[in-house]
mmCIF file of C-alpha atoms in Angstrom:
data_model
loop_
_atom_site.group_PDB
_atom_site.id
_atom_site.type_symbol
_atom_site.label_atom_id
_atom_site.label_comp_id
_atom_site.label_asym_id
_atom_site.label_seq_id
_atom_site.Cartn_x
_atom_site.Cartn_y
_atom_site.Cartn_z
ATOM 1 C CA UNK A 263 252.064 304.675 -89.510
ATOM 2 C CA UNK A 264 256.007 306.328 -87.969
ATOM 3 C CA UNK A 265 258.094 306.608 -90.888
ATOM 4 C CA UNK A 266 261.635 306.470 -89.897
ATOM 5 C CA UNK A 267 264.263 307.569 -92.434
ATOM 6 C CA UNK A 268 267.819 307.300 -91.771
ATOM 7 C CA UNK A 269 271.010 309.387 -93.728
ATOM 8 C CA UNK A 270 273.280 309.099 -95.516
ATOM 9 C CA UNK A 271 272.406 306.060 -96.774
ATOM 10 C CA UNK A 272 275.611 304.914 -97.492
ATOM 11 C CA UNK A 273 279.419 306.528 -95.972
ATOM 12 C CA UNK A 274 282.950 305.824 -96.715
ATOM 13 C CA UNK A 275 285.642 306.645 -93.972
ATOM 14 C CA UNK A 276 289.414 306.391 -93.522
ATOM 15 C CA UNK A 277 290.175 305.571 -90.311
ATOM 16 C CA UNK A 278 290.319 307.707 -87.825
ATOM 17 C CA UNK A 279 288.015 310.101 -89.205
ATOM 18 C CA UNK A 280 284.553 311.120 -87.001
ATOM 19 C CA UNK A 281 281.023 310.196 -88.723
ATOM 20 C CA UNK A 282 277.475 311.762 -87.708
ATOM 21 C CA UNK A 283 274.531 309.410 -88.481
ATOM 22 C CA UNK A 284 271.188 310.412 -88.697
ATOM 23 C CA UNK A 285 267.879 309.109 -87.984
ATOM 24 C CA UNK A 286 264.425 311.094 -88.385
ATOM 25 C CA UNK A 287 260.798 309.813 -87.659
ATOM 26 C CA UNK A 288 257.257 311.213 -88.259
ATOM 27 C CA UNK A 289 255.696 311.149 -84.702
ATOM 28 C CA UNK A 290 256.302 310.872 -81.200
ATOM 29 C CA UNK A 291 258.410 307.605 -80.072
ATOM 30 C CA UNK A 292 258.420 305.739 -76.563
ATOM 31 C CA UNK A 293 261.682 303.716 -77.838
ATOM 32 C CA UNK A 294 264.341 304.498 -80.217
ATOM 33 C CA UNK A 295 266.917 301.792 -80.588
ATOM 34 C CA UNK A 296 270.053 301.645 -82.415
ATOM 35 C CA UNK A 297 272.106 298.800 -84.031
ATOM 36 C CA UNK A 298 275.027 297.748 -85.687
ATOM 37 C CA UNK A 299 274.987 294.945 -87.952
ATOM 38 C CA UNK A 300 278.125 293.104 -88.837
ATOM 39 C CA UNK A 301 279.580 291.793 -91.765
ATOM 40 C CA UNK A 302 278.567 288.323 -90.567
ATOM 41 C CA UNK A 303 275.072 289.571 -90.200
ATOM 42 C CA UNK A 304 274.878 289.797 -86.011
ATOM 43 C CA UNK A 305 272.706 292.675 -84.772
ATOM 44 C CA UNK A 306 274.346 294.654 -81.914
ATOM 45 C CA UNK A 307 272.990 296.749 -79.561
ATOM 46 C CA UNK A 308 274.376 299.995 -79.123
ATOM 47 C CA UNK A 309 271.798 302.151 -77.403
ATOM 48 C CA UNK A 310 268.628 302.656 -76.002
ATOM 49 C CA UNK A 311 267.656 306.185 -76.491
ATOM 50 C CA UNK A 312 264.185 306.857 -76.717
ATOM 51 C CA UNK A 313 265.483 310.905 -75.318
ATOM 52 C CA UNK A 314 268.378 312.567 -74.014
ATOM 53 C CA UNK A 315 272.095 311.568 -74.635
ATOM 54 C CA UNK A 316 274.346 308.846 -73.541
ATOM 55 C CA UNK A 317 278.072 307.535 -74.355
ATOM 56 C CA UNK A 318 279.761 304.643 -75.019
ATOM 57 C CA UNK A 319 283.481 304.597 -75.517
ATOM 58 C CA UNK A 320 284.124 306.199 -79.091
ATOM 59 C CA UNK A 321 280.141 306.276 -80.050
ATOM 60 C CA UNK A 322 277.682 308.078 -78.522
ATOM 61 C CA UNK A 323 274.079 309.193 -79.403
ATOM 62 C CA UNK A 324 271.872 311.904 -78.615
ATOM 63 C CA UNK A 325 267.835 311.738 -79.354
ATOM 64 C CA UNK A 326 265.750 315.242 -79.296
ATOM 65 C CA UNK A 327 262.181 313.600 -79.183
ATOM 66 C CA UNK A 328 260.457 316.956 -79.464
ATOM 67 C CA UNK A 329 262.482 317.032 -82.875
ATOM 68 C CA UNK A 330 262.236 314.098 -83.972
ATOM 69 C CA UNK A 331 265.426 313.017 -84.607
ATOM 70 C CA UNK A 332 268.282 311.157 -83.552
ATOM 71 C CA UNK A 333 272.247 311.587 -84.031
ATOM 72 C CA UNK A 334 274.697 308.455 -83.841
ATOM 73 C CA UNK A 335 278.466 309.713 -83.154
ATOM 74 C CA UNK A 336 281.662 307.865 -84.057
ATOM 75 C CA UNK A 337 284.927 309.234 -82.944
ATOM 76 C CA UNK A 338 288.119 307.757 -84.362
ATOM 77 C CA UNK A 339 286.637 305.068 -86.476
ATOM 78 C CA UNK A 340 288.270 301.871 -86.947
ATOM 79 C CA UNK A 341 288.034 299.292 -89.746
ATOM 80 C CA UNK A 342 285.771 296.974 -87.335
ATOM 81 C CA UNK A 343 283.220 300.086 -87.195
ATOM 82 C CA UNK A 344 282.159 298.650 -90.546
ATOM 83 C CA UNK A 345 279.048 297.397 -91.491
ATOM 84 C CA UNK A 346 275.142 298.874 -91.094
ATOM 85 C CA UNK A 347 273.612 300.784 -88.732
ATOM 86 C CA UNK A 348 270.118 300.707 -87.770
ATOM 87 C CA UNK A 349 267.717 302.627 -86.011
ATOM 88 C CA UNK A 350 264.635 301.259 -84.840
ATOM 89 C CA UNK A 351 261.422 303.164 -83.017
ATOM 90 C CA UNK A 352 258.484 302.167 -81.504
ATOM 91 C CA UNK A 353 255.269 304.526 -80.514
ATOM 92 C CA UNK A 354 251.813 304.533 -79.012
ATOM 93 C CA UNK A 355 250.817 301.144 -78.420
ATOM 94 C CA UNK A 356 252.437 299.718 -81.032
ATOM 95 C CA UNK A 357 254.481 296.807 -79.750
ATOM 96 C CA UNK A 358 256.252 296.381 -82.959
ATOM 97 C CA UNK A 359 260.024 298.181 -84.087
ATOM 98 C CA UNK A 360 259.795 300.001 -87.102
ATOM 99 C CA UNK A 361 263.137 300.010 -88.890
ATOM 100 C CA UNK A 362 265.264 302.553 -90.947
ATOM 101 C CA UNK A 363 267.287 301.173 -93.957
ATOM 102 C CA UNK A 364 270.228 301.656 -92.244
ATOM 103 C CA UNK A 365 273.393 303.450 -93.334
ATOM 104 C CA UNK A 366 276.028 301.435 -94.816
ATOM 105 C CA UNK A 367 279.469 302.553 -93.106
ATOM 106 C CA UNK A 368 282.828 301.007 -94.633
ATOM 107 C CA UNK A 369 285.597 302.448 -92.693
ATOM 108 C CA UNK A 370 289.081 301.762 -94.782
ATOM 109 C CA UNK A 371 292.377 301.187 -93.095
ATOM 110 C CA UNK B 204 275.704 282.097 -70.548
ATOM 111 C CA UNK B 205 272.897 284.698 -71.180
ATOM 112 C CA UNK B 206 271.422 285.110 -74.608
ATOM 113 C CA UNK B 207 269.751 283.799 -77.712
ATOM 114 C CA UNK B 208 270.930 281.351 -80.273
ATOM 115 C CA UNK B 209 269.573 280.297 -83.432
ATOM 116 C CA UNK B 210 270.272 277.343 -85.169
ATOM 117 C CA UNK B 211 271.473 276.370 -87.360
ATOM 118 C CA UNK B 212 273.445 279.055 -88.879
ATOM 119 C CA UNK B 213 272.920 278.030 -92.554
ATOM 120 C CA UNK B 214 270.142 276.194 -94.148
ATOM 121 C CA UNK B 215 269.358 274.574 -97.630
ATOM 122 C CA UNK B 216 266.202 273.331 -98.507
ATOM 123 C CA UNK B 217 264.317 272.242 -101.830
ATOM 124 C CA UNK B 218 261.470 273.968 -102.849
ATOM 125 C CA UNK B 219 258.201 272.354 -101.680
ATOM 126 C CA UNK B 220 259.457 271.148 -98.082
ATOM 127 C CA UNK B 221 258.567 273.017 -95.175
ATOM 128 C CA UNK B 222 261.279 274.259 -92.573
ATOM 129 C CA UNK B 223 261.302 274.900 -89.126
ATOM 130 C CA UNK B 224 264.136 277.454 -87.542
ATOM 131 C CA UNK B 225 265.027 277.039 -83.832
ATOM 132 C CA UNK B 226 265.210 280.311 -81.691
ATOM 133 C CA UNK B 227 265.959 279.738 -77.711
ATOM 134 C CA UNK B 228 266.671 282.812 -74.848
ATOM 135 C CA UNK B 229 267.613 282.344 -71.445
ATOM 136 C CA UNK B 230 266.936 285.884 -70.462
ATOM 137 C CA UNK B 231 263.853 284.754 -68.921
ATOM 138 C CA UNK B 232 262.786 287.402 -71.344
ATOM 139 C CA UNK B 233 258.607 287.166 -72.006
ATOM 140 C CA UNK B 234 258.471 288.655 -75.640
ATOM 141 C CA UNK B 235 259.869 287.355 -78.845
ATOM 142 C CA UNK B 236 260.249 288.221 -82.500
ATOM 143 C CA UNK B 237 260.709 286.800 -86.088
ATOM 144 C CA UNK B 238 262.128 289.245 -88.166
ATOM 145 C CA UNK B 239 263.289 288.493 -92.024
ATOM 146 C CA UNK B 240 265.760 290.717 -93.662
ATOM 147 C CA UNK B 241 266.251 290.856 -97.075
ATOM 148 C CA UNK B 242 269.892 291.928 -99.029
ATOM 149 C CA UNK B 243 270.228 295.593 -98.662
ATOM 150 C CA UNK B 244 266.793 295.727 -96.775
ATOM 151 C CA UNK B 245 265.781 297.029 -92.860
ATOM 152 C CA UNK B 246 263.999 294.451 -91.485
ATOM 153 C CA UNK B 247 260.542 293.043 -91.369
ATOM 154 C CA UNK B 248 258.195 291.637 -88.353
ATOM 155 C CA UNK B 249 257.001 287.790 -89.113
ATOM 156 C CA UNK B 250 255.359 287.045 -86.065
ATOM 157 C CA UNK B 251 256.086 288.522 -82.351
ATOM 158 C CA UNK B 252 254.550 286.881 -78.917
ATOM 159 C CA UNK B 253 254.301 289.010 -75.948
ATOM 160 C CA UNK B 254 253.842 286.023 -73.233
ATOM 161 C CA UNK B 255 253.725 282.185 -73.351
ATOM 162 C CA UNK B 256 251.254 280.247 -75.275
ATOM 163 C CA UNK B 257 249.970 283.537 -77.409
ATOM 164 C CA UNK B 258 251.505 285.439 -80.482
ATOM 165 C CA UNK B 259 250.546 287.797 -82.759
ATOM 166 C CA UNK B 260 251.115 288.129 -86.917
ATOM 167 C CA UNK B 261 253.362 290.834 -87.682
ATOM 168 C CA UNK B 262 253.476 292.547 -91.050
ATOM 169 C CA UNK B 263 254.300 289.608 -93.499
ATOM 170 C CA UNK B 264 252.918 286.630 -91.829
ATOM 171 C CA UNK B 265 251.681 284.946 -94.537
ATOM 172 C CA UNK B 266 253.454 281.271 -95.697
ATOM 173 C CA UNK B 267 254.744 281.173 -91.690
ATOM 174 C CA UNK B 268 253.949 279.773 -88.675
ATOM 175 C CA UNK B 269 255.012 279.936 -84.782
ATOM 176 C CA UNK B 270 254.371 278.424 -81.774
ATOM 177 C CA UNK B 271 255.302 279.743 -77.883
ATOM 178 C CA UNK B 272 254.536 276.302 -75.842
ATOM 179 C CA UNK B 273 257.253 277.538 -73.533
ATOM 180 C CA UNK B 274 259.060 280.727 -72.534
ATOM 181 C CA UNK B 275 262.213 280.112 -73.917
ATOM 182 C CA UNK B 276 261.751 278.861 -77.137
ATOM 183 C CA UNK B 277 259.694 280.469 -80.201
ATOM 184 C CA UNK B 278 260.190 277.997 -83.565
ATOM 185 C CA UNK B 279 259.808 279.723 -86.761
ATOM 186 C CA UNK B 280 257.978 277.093 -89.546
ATOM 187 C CA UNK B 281 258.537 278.132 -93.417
ATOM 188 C CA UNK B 282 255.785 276.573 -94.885
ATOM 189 C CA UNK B 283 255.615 275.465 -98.704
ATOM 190 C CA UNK B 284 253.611 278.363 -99.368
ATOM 191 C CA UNK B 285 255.737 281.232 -98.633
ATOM 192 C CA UNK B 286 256.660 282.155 -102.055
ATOM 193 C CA UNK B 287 260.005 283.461 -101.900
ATOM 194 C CA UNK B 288 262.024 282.027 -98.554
ATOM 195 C CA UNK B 289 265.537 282.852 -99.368
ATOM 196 C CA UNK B 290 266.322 285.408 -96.867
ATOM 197 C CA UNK B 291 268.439 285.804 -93.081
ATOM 198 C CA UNK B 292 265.587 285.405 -90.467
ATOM 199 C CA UNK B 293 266.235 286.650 -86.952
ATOM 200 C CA UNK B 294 264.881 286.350 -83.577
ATOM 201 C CA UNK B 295 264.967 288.721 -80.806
ATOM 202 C CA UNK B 296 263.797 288.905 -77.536
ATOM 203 C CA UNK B 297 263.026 291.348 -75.021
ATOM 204 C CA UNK B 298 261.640 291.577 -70.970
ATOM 205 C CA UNK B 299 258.502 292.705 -72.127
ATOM 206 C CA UNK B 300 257.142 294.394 -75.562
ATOM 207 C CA UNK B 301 257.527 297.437 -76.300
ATOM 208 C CA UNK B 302 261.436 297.996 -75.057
ATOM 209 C CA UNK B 303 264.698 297.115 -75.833
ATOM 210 C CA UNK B 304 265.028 294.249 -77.997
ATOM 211 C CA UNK B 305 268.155 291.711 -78.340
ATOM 212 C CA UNK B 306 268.908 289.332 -81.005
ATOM 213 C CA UNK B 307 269.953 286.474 -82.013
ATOM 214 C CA UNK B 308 272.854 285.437 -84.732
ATOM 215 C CA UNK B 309 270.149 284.906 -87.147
ATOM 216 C CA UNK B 310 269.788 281.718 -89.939
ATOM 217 C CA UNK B 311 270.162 282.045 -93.130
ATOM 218 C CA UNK B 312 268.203 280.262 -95.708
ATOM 219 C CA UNK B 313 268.107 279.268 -98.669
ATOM 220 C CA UNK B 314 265.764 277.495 -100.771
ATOM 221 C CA UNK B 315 265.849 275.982 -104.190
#
């Protein structure tokens, strides 16, 4: 099945500083999701990028499907950035997310 | 409000006793999703239905059981025979499967 492998695995910021995440998978995707999860364990959506580019405030991500990959931005990161980040794909006609391990961002004030 | 709760937020049970976990969506969203997530882990599919009254195992199934009698709810049942329970189970729902999915606060349990 899509292996999807996510780097670094873990990333230490001061705030304010900019952070590139990365997410690759093995095959051709119809979805690519990605989350943040908060220190209290909520998942959050932050996009829905199965190609192209889109923004949101101080993140923004772009996907290159016929590279498999996908980059997570954050600009100016603050201390509530904190926490892991997730990408999730789907393909074919599999219904089902398959997850990343996530990279696990502390941002320090 | 729109969205999906859990409940309840923390759970203790004794080994032996089964548990049921209470997921709810008002999206009017047709599929749902049990995922358990282990410390330091991604997360793993339980059990996902795509419409009412039909559901599907998903890759660690065993020791669990579901039911989707109406659109808006999808319990999660730990049985005694899931051999290691402790873990933060979440539910998620989206308009159909296959796209975006939105979750829950999740439940955390924990049995001893």
């Amino acid at each position: 099945g899509i292996q999807v492998e996510q780097s670094p695995p873990d990333l230490i910021l001061q705030e304010g500083a900019n952070s590139t995440l990365r997410c690759n998978f093995s095959d051709s995707v119809n979805n690519l999701q990605w989350f943040h999860q908060n220190p209290w364990g909520q998942l959050i959506n932050l996009f829905y990028i199965p190609s192209g580019t889109k923004q949101n405030g101080r993140l923004s991500a772009t996907t290159v499907a016929t590279e498999r990959y996908s980059l997570l931005y954050i600009s100016s990161s603050q201390t509530t950035d904190s926490g892991v980040y997730f990408c999730a794909v789907n393909a074919g006609n599999n219904r089902k997310l398959i997850w990343g391990l996530g990279t696990s961002l502390a941002v320090n004030p | 409000d729109g969205g999906i709760t859990q409940s309840p937020k923390y759970l203790f049970r004794k080994e032996g006793q089964n548990v049921t976990l209470s997921c709810e969506q008002n999206l009017n969203h047709d599929a749902m999703y049990w995922y358990r997530q282990d410390p330091g882990q991604g997360l793993r599919l339980i059990y996902y239905s795509q419409i009412v009254n039909d559901f599907q195992k998903g890759d660690i199934a065993e020791g669990y059981s579901v039911s989707r009698e109406k659109k808006e709810s999808f319990p999660l049942t730990v049985t005694s025979a899931q051999k290691n329970p402790t873990a933060f189970y979440l539910c998620a729902s989206s308009i159909t499967s296959g796209v975006e999915q939105y979750f829950g606060p999740g439940t955390r349990l924990t049995v001893t």
